[in-house]
mmCIF file of C-alpha atoms in Angstrom:
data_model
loop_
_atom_site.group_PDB
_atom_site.id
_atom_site.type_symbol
_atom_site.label_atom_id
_atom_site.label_comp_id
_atom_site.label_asym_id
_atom_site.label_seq_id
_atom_site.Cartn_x
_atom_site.Cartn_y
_atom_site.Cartn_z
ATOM 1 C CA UNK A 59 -14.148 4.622 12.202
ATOM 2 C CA UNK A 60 -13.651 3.783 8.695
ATOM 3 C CA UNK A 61 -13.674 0.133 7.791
ATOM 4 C CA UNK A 62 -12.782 -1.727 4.506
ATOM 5 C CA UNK A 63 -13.662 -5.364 3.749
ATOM 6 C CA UNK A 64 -12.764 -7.118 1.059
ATOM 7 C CA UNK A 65 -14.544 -10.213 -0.878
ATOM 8 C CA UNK A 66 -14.880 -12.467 -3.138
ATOM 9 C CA UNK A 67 -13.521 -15.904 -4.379
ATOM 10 C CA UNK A 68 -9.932 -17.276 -2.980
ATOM 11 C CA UNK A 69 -9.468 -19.827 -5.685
ATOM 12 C CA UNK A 70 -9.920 -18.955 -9.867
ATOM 13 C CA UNK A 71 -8.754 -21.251 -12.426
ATOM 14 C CA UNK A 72 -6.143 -20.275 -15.031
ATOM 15 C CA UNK A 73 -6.953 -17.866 -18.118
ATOM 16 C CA UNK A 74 -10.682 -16.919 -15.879
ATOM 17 C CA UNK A 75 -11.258 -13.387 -14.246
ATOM 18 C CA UNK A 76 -10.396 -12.495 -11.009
ATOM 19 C CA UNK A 77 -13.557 -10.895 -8.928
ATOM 20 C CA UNK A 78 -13.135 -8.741 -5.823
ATOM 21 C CA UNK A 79 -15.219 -6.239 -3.852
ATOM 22 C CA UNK A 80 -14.976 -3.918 -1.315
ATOM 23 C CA UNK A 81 -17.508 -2.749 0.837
ATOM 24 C CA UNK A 82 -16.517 0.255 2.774
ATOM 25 C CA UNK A 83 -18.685 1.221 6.340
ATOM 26 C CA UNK A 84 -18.210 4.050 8.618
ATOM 27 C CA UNK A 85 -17.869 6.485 6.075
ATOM 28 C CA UNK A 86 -19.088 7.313 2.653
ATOM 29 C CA UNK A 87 -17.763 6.434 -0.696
ATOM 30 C CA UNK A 88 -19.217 9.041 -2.042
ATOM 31 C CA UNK A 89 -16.869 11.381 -0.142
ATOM 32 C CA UNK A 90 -14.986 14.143 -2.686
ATOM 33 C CA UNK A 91 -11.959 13.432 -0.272
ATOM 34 C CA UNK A 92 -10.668 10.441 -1.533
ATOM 35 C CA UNK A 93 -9.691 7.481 -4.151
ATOM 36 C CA UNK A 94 -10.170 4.028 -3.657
ATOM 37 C CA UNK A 95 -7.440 1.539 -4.656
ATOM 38 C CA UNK A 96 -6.233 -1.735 -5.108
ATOM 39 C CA UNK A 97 -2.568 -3.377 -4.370
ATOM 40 C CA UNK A 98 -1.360 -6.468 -4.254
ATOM 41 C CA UNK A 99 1.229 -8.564 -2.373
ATOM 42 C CA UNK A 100 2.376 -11.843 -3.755
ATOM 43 C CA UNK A 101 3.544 -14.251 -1.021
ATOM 44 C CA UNK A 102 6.592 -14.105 0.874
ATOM 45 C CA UNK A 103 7.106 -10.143 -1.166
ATOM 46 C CA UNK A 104 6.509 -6.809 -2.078
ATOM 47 C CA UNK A 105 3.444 -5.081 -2.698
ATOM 48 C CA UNK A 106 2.590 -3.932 -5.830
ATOM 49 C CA UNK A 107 -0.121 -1.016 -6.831
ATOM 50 C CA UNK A 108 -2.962 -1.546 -9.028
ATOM 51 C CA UNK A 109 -5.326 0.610 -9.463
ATOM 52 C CA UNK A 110 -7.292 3.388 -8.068
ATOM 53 C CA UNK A 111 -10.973 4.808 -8.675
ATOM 54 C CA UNK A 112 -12.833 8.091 -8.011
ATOM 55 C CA UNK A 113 -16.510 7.951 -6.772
ATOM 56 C CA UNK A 114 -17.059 9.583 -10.192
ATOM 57 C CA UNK A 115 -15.726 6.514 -11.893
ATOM 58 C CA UNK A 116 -12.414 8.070 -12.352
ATOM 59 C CA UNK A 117 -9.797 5.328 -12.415
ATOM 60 C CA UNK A 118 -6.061 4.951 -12.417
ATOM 61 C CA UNK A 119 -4.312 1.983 -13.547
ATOM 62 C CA UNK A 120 -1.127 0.871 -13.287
ATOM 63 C CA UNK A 121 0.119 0.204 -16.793
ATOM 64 C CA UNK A 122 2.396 -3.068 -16.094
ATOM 65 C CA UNK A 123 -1.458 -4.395 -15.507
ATOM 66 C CA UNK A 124 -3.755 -2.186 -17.433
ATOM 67 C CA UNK A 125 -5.241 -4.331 -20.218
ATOM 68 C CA UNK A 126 -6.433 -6.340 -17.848
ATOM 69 C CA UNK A 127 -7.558 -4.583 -15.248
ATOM 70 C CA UNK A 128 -11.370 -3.059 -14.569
ATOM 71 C CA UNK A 129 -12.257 -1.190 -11.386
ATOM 72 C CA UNK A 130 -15.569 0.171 -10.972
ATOM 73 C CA UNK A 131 -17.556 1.970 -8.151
ATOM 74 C CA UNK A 132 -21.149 1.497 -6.950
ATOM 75 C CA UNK A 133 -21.660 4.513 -4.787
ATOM 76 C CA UNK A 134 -25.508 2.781 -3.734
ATOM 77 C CA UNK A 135 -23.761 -0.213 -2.122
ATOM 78 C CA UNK A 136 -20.755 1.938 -0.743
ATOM 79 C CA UNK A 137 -18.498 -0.965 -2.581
ATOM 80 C CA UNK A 138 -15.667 -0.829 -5.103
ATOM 81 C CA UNK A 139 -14.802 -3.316 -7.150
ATOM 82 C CA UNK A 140 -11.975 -5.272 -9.164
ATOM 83 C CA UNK A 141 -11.640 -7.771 -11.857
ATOM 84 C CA UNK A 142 -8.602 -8.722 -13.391
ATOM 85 C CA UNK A 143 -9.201 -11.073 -16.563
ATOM 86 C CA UNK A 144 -6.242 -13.915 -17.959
ATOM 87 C CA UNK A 145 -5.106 -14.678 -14.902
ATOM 88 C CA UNK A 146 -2.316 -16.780 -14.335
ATOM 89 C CA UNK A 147 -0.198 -18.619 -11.413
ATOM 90 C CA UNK A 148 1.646 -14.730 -11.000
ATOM 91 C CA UNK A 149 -1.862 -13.243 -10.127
ATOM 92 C CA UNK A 150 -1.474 -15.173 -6.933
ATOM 93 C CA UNK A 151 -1.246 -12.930 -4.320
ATOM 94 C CA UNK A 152 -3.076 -11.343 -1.105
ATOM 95 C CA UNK A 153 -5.574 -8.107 -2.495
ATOM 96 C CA UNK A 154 -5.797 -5.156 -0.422
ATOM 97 C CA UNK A 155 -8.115 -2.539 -1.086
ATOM 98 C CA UNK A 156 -7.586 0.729 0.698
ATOM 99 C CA UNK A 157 -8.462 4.719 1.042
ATOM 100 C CA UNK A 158 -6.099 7.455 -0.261
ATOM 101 C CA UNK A 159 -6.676 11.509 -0.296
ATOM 102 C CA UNK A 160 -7.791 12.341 -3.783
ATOM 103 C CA UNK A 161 -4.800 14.772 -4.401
ATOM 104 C CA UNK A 162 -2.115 12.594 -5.650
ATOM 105 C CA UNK A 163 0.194 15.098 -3.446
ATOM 106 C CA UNK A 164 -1.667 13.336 -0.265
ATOM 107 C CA UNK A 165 -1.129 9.962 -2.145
ATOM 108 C CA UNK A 166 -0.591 7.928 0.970
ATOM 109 C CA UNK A 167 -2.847 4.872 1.598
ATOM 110 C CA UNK A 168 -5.307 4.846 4.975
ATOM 111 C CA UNK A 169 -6.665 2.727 6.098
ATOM 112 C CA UNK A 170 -6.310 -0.459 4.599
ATOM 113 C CA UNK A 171 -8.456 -3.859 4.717
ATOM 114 C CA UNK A 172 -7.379 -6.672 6.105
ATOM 115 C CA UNK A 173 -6.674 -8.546 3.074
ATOM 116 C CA UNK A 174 -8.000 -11.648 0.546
ATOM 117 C CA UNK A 175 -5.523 -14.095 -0.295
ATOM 118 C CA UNK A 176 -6.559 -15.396 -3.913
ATOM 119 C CA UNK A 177 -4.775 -18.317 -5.545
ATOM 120 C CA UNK A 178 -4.982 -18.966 -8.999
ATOM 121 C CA UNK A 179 -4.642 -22.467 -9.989
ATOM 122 C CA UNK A 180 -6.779 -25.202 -11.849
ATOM 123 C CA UNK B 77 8.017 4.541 -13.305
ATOM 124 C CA UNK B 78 10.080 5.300 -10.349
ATOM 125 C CA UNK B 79 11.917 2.668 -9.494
ATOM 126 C CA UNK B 80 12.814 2.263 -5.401
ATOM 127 C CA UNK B 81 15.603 0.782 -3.611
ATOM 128 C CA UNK B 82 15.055 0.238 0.137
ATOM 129 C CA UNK B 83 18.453 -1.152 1.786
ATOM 130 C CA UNK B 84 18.882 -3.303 4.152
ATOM 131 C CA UNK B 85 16.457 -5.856 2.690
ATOM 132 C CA UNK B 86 17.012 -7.525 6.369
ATOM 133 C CA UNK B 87 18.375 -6.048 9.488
ATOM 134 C CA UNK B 88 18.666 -7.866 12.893
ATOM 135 C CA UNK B 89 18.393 -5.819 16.295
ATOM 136 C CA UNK B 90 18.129 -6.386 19.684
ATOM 137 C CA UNK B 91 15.391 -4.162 21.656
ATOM 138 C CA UNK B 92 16.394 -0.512 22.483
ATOM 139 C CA UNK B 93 18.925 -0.266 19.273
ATOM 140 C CA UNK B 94 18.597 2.247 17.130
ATOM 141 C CA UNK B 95 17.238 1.160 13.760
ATOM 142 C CA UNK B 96 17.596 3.192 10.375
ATOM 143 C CA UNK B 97 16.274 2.037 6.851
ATOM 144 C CA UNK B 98 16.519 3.405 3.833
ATOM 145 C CA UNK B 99 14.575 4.121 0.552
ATOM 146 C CA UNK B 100 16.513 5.708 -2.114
ATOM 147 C CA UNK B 101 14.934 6.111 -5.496
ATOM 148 C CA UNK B 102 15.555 6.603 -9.202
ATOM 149 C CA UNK B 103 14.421 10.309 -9.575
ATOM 150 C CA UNK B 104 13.803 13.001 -7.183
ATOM 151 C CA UNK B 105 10.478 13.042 -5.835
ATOM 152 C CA UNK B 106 10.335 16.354 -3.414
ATOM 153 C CA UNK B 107 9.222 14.702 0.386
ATOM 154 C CA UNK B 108 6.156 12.681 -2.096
ATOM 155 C CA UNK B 109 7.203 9.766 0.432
ATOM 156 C CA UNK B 110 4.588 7.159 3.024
ATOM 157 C CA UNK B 111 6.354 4.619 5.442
ATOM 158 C CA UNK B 112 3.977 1.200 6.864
ATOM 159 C CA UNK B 113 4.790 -0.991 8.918
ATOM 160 C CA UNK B 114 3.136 -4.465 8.107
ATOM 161 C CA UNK B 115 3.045 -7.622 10.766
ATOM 162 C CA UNK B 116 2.814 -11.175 9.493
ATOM 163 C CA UNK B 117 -0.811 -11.704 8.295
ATOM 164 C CA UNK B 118 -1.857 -8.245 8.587
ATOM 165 C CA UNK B 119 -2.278 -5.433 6.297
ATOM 166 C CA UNK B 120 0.382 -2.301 5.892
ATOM 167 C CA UNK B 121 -0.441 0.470 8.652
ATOM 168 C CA UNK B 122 0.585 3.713 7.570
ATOM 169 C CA UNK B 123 3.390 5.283 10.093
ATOM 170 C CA UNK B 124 4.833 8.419 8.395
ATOM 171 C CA UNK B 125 3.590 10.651 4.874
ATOM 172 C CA UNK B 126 5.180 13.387 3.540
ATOM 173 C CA UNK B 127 8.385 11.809 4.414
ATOM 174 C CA UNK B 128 8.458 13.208 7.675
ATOM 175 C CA UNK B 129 5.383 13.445 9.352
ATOM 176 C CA UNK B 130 4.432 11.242 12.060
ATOM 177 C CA UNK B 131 0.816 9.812 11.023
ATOM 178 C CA UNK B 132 -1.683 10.202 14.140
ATOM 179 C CA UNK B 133 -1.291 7.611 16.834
ATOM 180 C CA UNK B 134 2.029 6.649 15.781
ATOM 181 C CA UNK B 135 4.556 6.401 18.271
ATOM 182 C CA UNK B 136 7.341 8.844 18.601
ATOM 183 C CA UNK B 137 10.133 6.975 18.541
ATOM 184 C CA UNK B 138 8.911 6.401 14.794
ATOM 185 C CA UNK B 139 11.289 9.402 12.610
ATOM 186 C CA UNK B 140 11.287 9.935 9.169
ATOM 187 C CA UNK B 141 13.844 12.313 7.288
ATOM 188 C CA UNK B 142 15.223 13.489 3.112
ATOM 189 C CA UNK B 143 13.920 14.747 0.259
ATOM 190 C CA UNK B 144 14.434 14.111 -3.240
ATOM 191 C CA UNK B 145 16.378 11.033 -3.849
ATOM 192 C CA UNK B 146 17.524 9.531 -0.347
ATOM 193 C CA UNK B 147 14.829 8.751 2.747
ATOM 194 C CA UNK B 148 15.393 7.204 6.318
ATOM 195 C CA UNK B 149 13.346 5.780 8.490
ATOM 196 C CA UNK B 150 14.550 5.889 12.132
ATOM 197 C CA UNK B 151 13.185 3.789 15.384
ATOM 198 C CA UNK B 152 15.178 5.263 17.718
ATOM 199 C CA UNK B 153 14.439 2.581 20.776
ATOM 200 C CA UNK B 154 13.433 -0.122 19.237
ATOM 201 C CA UNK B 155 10.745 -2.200 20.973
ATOM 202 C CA UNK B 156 9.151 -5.375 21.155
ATOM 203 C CA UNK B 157 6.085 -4.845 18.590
ATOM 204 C CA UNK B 158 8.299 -2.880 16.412
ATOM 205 C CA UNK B 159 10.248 -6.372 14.741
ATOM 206 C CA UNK B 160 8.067 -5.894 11.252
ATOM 207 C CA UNK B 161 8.687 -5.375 7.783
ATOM 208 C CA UNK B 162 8.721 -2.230 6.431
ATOM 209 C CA UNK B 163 7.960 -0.491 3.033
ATOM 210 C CA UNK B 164 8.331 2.735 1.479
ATOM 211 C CA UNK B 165 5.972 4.441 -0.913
ATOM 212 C CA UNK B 166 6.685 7.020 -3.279
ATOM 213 C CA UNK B 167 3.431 9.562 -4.416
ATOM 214 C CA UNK B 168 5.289 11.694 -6.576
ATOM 215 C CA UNK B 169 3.869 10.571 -10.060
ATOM 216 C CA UNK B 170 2.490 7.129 -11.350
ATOM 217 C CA UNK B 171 2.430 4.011 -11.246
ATOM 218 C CA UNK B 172 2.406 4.702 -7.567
ATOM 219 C CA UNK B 173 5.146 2.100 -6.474
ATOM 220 C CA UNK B 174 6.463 0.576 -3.081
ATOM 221 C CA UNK B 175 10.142 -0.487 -2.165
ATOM 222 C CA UNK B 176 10.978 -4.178 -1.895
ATOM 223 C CA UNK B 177 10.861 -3.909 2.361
ATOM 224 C CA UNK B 178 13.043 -4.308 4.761
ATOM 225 C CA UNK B 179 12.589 -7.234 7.806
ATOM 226 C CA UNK B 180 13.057 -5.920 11.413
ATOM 227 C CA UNK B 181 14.291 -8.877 13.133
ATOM 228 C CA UNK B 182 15.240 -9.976 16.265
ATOM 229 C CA UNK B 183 19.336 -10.546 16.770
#
């Protein structure tokens, strides 16, 4: 069964870069099946997609965050990552990363992880 | 960028009503729709894609229905584990966007 995990550090400062990773299990990365994305969800609202990448390195962003968001894949660790740079108090927010089939027509996402809250405050 | 409108943004129900929400949204996007279901402190679970089709283990008193513009999502005996929030998702072009949600709660 497929698995997603994300990591990384729950607190950054103001105006520093965001970090996270996930590490899939149970199934391949590598697979020509899927995308791998990122979305968001503030506290107490919506959620709010961020980005997707390709096992190629082909990435999607979502343009209301684009100049400051990289995602990147390393297919040897079965992990994708995120960093979003010049954050502020409105990058606060639980990250999700999760699976979706590579056609954009099959654009659902499945499964999910369980979720990093990350705060950003000094 | 699609813009989605999912209405009520709170409903209150008893178990065994019949619950419909609904996602309407700025431009037509053909059936390009997901519903999840998401419990406090847990990550969205994907219900329905393709605006109408019941993902695998989902139970079926889950319905999804429309096309284009205007979506519902129907629990048609509303049980216990079913008092959630509840987002739409539209796949149709990007930004790939979600509606605001809409709280299931108990009356």
């Amino acid at each position: 069964q497929l698995q997603l995990q994300e990591s990384g550090p729950g607190l950054v400062k103001p105006s520093e870069t965001l970090s996270l990773t996930c590490t899939v299990s149970g199934g391949s990365i590598s697979s020509s099946s899927y995308y791998w994305g990122w979305i968001r969800q503030p506290p107490g609202k919506g959620l709010e997609w961020i980005g997707s990448i390709y096992y190629s390195g082909s990435t999607y962003y979502n343009p209301s965050l684009k100049s400051r968001v990289t995602i990147s894949v390393d297919t040897s660790k079965n992990q994708f990552s995120l960093k979003l740079s010049s954050v502020t108090a409105a990058d606060t927010a639980v990250y999700y990363c999760a699976r979706r089939p590579w056609q954009l027509a099959d654009g659902w996402f499945d499964p999910w992880g369980q979720g990093t809250l990350v705060t950003v405050s000094s | 960028v699609i813009w989605m409108t999912q209405s009520p943004s709170l409903l209150s129900a008893s178990t065994g009503d019949r619950v419909i929400i609904s996602c309407r949204m700025s431009q037509g996007i053909s059936s390009y729709l997901a519903w999840y279901q998401q419990k406090p402190g847990k990550a969205p679970e994907l219900l329905i894609y393709a605006a109408s089709t019941l993902q695998s283990g989902v139970p079926s008193r889950f319905s999804g229905s429309g096309s284009g513009t205007d979506f519902t999502l129907t629990i048609s005996c509303l049980q216990s584990e079913d008092f959630a929030t509840y987002y739409c998702q539209q796949y149709y072009s990007f930004p790939l966007t979600f509606g605001g949600g809409t709280k299931v709660e108990i009356k």
